[in-house]
Amino acid sequence: MKMPKDFLFGAASASYQVEGAWNEDGKGLSNWDVFSKIPGKTFENTNGDVAVDHYHRYKEDIALMAEMGLESYRFSISWPRIFPNGTGEVNEKGLEFYNNLIDECLKHDIVPFVTLYHWDLPQALEEKGGWKNKETVDAFVRFADTCFQSFGDRVNHWITFNEAVIFCSLGYLTGAHPPGIEGDVKGYFQTTHNVFVAHARAVELFKQNGHTGEIGITHVFNPAFSIDDAEENKFAEMHANAYATHWFYDPILKGEYPEYVVNGLSEQGLLPEMTEEELDVLKRTAPMNDFIGLNYYSPQRVMKNDSALVMAGGRENSTGRPGNPSFDGVYKTVKMDDKVYTKWDWEISPEAFLAGMHMLKDRYGDVKIYITENGLGDVDPIVDGEIMDTPRIEYIEGHLRAVKHAVQQGINVAGYYAWSVIDLLSWLNGYKKQYGFIYVDHNNGLARKKKQSFHWYKEIIATRAEDL
Ligand code: BGP
């Protein structure tokens, strides 16, 4: 089988991870510009000041994407480039950059898939309480509106937020991302709610203003599976899926929160502050979501937590080390002897990917799905000057095959975006952890070079994955 004609083969990036030009052309500070400069926060204190200089080299990069036959490019818009202070005056130079980027994509017949928020919050808003402050929600809606009006004539695919679970949990539970707060469980749930409301209001505005095209949200897809059939571990699985998946997907796709989590949070006094109006906007916008974006890298294997430990959750903390407890101490994620892991200890499982998509279909029906990220973080071997990233090819091949099976089994997957199109800054792992089809030589003026996977993906796209 060939993948359907309108299925989009793409690859992704995010503004802070590729652009650089952190203080050029009127851009304001983002929370990451500030956070990454606090000593010890990132691997070898790397930051995105220059990143891979996509801001200046986007033409060269898009030409390479075109050469690969890429059908769609998912990138994000840096909010502080458009509104240096988060709100107030628009920075025309910021709009100009994204106008150019979009036009360059279209020139090469590459469909731009735009993420509005991929974590680089204007620092001015972070200082006023960030996502805990509901004024950030209003500011986001204004930013979204500006993007719809400025780019909506050419952009037909919009993602409001990337991975709320990560920026909220790493921001407020583990402190690994800005604003670097640890253990604020109530704050964590409040920020997730505020983000869902911001999403819903942006979706409503998009539809009310008659913009054409599709709008949705991208979530981490980290389905939990019990390590065995023991009742207590099955319970851990149910609990993990409720808190890590249903809490995030239900308000978007069903327009209401999962009862199990609401009850649990109420008992502990952790339920976010929510108004009737907010609950209402979630309810009425649920049917307006055109798709859900899934970022899938690995599943979680869970079991009952038998220690007294309670620790912050989230993938950064839970897959790297065996036996990490969840934030509420009910379950823990474990590494299993019979599973395969990356160098960063993320499990590789196309089977769990497919099983997880079926779990979603069972709960949410035929909602359209885009795989908005999937890929292998690795240290690529260089042999005689060639970047031989065979493990990446194998990883993507396995997962694309799972997508193909999903489509054959009636799951509505409309596109696949590998993470990432080019080697870029890994938030906490610097430039060491590579994901791209295109290599960037940091010892040679950031020169670009095609990897083995570049040629492989080109062939996959050209044949519409017929041979997978
Ligand atoms: C996702 C993010 C991406 C990217 C990816 C890989 O959570 O949306 O921006 O960073 O994970 O993560 P890492 O760089 O930590 O390996």
PDB file of N, CA, C and O in Angstrom, residues 286-316:
ATOM      1  N   ALA A 286     -14.937  22.088  21.910  1.00  0.00           N
ATOM      2  CA  ALA A 286     -14.431  20.721  21.675  1.00  0.00           C
ATOM      3  C   ALA A 286     -14.731  20.228  20.249  1.00  0.00           C
ATOM      4  O   ALA A 286     -13.829  19.725  19.575  1.00  0.00           O
ATOM      5  N   PRO A 287     -15.954  20.404  19.771  1.00  0.00           N
ATOM      6  CA  PRO A 287     -16.219  19.907  18.403  1.00  0.00           C
ATOM      7  C   PRO A 287     -15.542  20.721  17.303  1.00  0.00           C
ATOM      8  O   PRO A 287     -15.544  20.305  16.146  1.00  0.00           O
ATOM      9  N   MET A 288     -14.979  21.857  17.655  1.00  0.00           N
ATOM     10  CA  MET A 288     -14.343  22.700  16.622  1.00  0.00           C
ATOM     11  C   MET A 288     -12.905  22.295  16.344  1.00  0.00           C
ATOM     12  O   MET A 288     -12.286  22.805  15.405  1.00  0.00           O
ATOM     13  N   ASN A 289     -12.339  21.440  17.191  1.00  0.00           N
ATOM     14  CA  ASN A 289     -10.953  21.020  16.949  1.00  0.00           C
ATOM     15  C   ASN A 289     -10.902  20.168  15.696  1.00  0.00           C
ATOM     16  O   ASN A 289     -11.616  19.175  15.579  1.00  0.00           O
ATOM     17  N   ASP A 290     -10.036  20.558  14.779  1.00  0.00           N
ATOM     18  CA  ASP A 290      -9.969  19.815  13.519  1.00  0.00           C
ATOM     19  C   ASP A 290      -9.088  18.588  13.609  1.00  0.00           C
ATOM     20  O   ASP A 290      -9.207  17.677  12.802  1.00  0.00           O
ATOM     21  N   PHE A 291      -8.175  18.593  14.563  1.00  0.00           N
ATOM     22  CA  PHE A 291      -7.267  17.451  14.699  1.00  0.00           C
ATOM     23  C   PHE A 291      -6.605  17.483  16.061  1.00  0.00           C
ATOM     24  O   PHE A 291      -6.684  18.484  16.789  1.00  0.00           O
ATOM     25  N   ILE A 292      -5.944  16.400  16.377  1.00  0.00           N
ATOM     26  CA  ILE A 292      -5.063  16.362  17.545  1.00  0.00           C
ATOM     27  C   ILE A 292      -3.669  15.980  17.039  1.00  0.00           C
ATOM     28  O   ILE A 292      -3.532  15.086  16.198  1.00  0.00           O
ATOM     29  N   GLY A 293      -2.671  16.684  17.514  1.00  0.00           N
ATOM     30  CA  GLY A 293      -1.291  16.364  17.133  1.00  0.00           C
ATOM     31  C   GLY A 293      -0.661  15.497  18.209  1.00  0.00           C
ATOM     32  O   GLY A 293      -0.801  15.794  19.404  1.00  0.00           O
ATOM     33  N   LEU A 294       0.010  14.443  17.807  1.00  0.00           N
ATOM     34  CA  LEU A 294       0.669  13.559  18.776  1.00  0.00           C
ATOM     35  C   LEU A 294       2.181  13.643  18.617  1.00  0.00           C
ATOM     36  O   LEU A 294       2.698  13.476  17.512  1.00  0.00           O
ATOM     37  N   ASN A 295       2.860  13.905  19.718  1.00  0.00           N
ATOM     38  CA  ASN A 295       4.318  13.776  19.735  1.00  0.00           C
ATOM     39  C   ASN A 295       4.626  12.476  20.450  1.00  0.00           C
ATOM     40  O   ASN A 295       4.436  12.358  21.659  1.00  0.00           O
ATOM     41  N   TYR A 296       5.050  11.507  19.692  1.00  0.00           N
ATOM     42  CA  TYR A 296       5.315  10.191  20.294  1.00  0.00           C
ATOM     43  C   TYR A 296       6.790   9.835  20.173  1.00  0.00           C
ATOM     44  O   TYR A 296       7.352   9.849  19.072  1.00  0.00           O
ATOM     45  N   TYR A 297       7.394   9.514  21.292  1.00  0.00           N
ATOM     46  CA  TYR A 297       8.768   9.009  21.301  1.00  0.00           C
ATOM     47  C   TYR A 297       8.822   7.640  21.967  1.00  0.00           C
ATOM     48  O   TYR A 297       9.519   6.752  21.504  1.00  0.00           O
ATOM     49  N   SER A 298       8.090   7.508  23.072  1.00  0.00           N
ATOM     50  CA  SER A 298       8.164   6.250  23.815  1.00  0.00           C
ATOM     51  C   SER A 298       6.933   6.088  24.702  1.00  0.00           C
ATOM     52  O   SER A 298       6.268   7.068  25.037  1.00  0.00           O
ATOM     53  N   PRO A 299       6.660   4.838  25.082  1.00  0.00           N
ATOM     54  CA  PRO A 299       5.562   4.605  26.024  1.00  0.00           C
ATOM     55  C   PRO A 299       6.120   4.655  27.451  1.00  0.00           C
ATOM     56  O   PRO A 299       7.336   4.804  27.626  1.00  0.00           O
ATOM     57  N   GLN A 300       5.270   4.541  28.441  1.00  0.00           N
ATOM     58  CA  GLN A 300       5.793   4.344  29.793  1.00  0.00           C
ATOM     59  C   GLN A 300       5.321   3.000  30.324  1.00  0.00           C
ATOM     60  O   GLN A 300       4.174   2.619  30.131  1.00  0.00           O
ATOM     61  N   ARG A 301       6.228   2.294  30.961  1.00  0.00           N
ATOM     62  CA  ARG A 301       5.910   1.013  31.609  1.00  0.00           C
ATOM     63  C   ARG A 301       5.725   1.331  33.078  1.00  0.00           C
ATOM     64  O   ARG A 301       6.615   1.908  33.712  1.00  0.00           O
ATOM     65  N   VAL A 302       4.592   0.961  33.596  1.00  0.00           N
ATOM     66  CA  VAL A 302       4.283   1.409  34.961  1.00  0.00           C
ATOM     67  C   VAL A 302       3.946   0.251  35.891  1.00  0.00           C
ATOM     68  O   VAL A 302       3.542  -0.834  35.463  1.00  0.00           O
ATOM     69  N   MET A 303       4.125   0.519  37.168  1.00  0.00           N
ATOM     70  CA  MET A 303       3.730  -0.436  38.205  1.00  0.00           C
ATOM     71  C   MET A 303       3.400   0.346  39.459  1.00  0.00           C
ATOM     72  O   MET A 303       3.665   1.541  39.549  1.00  0.00           O
ATOM     73  N   LYS A 304       2.843  -0.371  40.403  1.00  0.00           N
ATOM     74  CA  LYS A 304       2.514   0.240  41.687  1.00  0.00           C
ATOM     75  C   LYS A 304       3.781   0.837  42.289  1.00  0.00           C
ATOM     76  O   LYS A 304       4.852   0.242  42.198  1.00  0.00           O
ATOM     77  N   ASN A 305       3.634   1.978  42.910  1.00  0.00           N
ATOM     78  CA  ASN A 305       4.783   2.571  43.583  1.00  0.00           C
ATOM     79  C   ASN A 305       4.858   2.025  44.994  1.00  0.00           C
ATOM     80  O   ASN A 305       3.989   2.301  45.819  1.00  0.00           O
ATOM     81  N   ASP A 306       5.893   1.236  45.268  1.00  0.00           N
ATOM     82  CA  ASP A 306       5.944   0.599  46.587  1.00  0.00           C
ATOM     83  C   ASP A 306       6.863   1.322  47.564  1.00  0.00           C
ATOM     84  O   ASP A 306       7.102   0.864  48.658  1.00  0.00           O
ATOM     85  N   SER A 307       7.391   2.478  47.154  1.00  0.00           N
ATOM     86  CA  SER A 307       8.229   3.198  48.114  1.00  0.00           C
ATOM     87  C   SER A 307       7.456   4.403  48.612  1.00  0.00           C
ATOM     88  O   SER A 307       6.401   4.738  48.098  1.00  0.00           O
ATOM     89  N   ALA A 308       8.008   5.064  49.591  1.00  0.00           N
ATOM     90  CA  ALA A 308       7.314   6.234  50.135  1.00  0.00           C
ATOM     91  C   ALA A 308       7.608   7.473  49.295  1.00  0.00           C
ATOM     92  O   ALA A 308       7.118   8.549  49.573  1.00  0.00           O
ATOM     93  N   LEU A 309       8.392   7.283  48.261  1.00  0.00           N
ATOM     94  CA  LEU A 309       8.812   8.437  47.465  1.00  0.00           C
ATOM     95  C   LEU A 309       7.681   9.068  46.666  1.00  0.00           C
ATOM     96  O   LEU A 309       6.867   8.379  46.084  1.00  0.00           O
ATOM     97  N   VAL A 310       7.687  10.355  46.625  1.00  0.00           N
ATOM     98  CA  VAL A 310       6.791  11.077  45.723  1.00  0.00           C
ATOM     99  C   VAL A 310       7.685  12.065  45.001  1.00  0.00           C
ATOM    100  O   VAL A 310       8.429  12.810  45.615  1.00  0.00           O
ATOM    101  N   MET A 311       7.633  12.011  43.687  1.00  0.00           N
ATOM    102  CA  MET A 311       8.514  12.915  42.960  1.00  0.00           C
ATOM    103  C   MET A 311       7.818  13.467  41.737  1.00  0.00           C
ATOM    104  O   MET A 311       6.843  12.904  41.261  1.00  0.00           O
ATOM    105  N   ALA A 312       8.374  14.541  41.238  1.00  0.00           N
ATOM    106  CA  ALA A 312       7.776  15.164  40.063  1.00  0.00           C
ATOM    107  C   ALA A 312       7.793  14.224  38.866  1.00  0.00           C
ATOM    108  O   ALA A 312       8.738  13.470  38.678  1.00  0.00           O
ATOM    109  N   GLY A 313       6.750  14.284  38.077  1.00  0.00           N
ATOM    110  CA  GLY A 313       6.646  13.410  36.905  1.00  0.00           C
ATOM    111  C   GLY A 313       7.156  14.078  35.653  1.00  0.00           C
ATOM    112  O   GLY A 313       7.872  15.064  35.711  1.00  0.00           O
ATOM    113  N   GLY A 314       6.754  13.556  34.504  1.00  0.00           N
ATOM    114  CA  GLY A 314       7.212  14.132  33.240  1.00  0.00           C
ATOM    115  C   GLY A 314       8.325  13.284  32.671  1.00  0.00           C
ATOM    116  O   GLY A 314       9.128  12.714  33.399  1.00  0.00           O
ATOM    117  N   ARG A 315       8.355  13.244  31.339  1.00  0.00           N
ATOM    118  CA  ARG A 315       9.252  12.316  30.677  1.00  0.00           C
ATOM    119  C   ARG A 315      10.721  12.529  31.020  1.00  0.00           C
ATOM    120  O   ARG A 315      11.457  11.581  31.202  1.00  0.00           O
ATOM    121  N   GLU A 316      11.135  13.781  31.132  1.00  0.00           N
ATOM    122  CA  GLU A 316      12.551  14.041  31.378  1.00  0.00           C
ATOM    123  C   GLU A 316      13.008  13.319  32.639  1.00  0.00           C
ATOM    124  O   GLU A 316      14.148  12.931  32.768  1.00  0.00           O
TER     125      GLU A 316
END
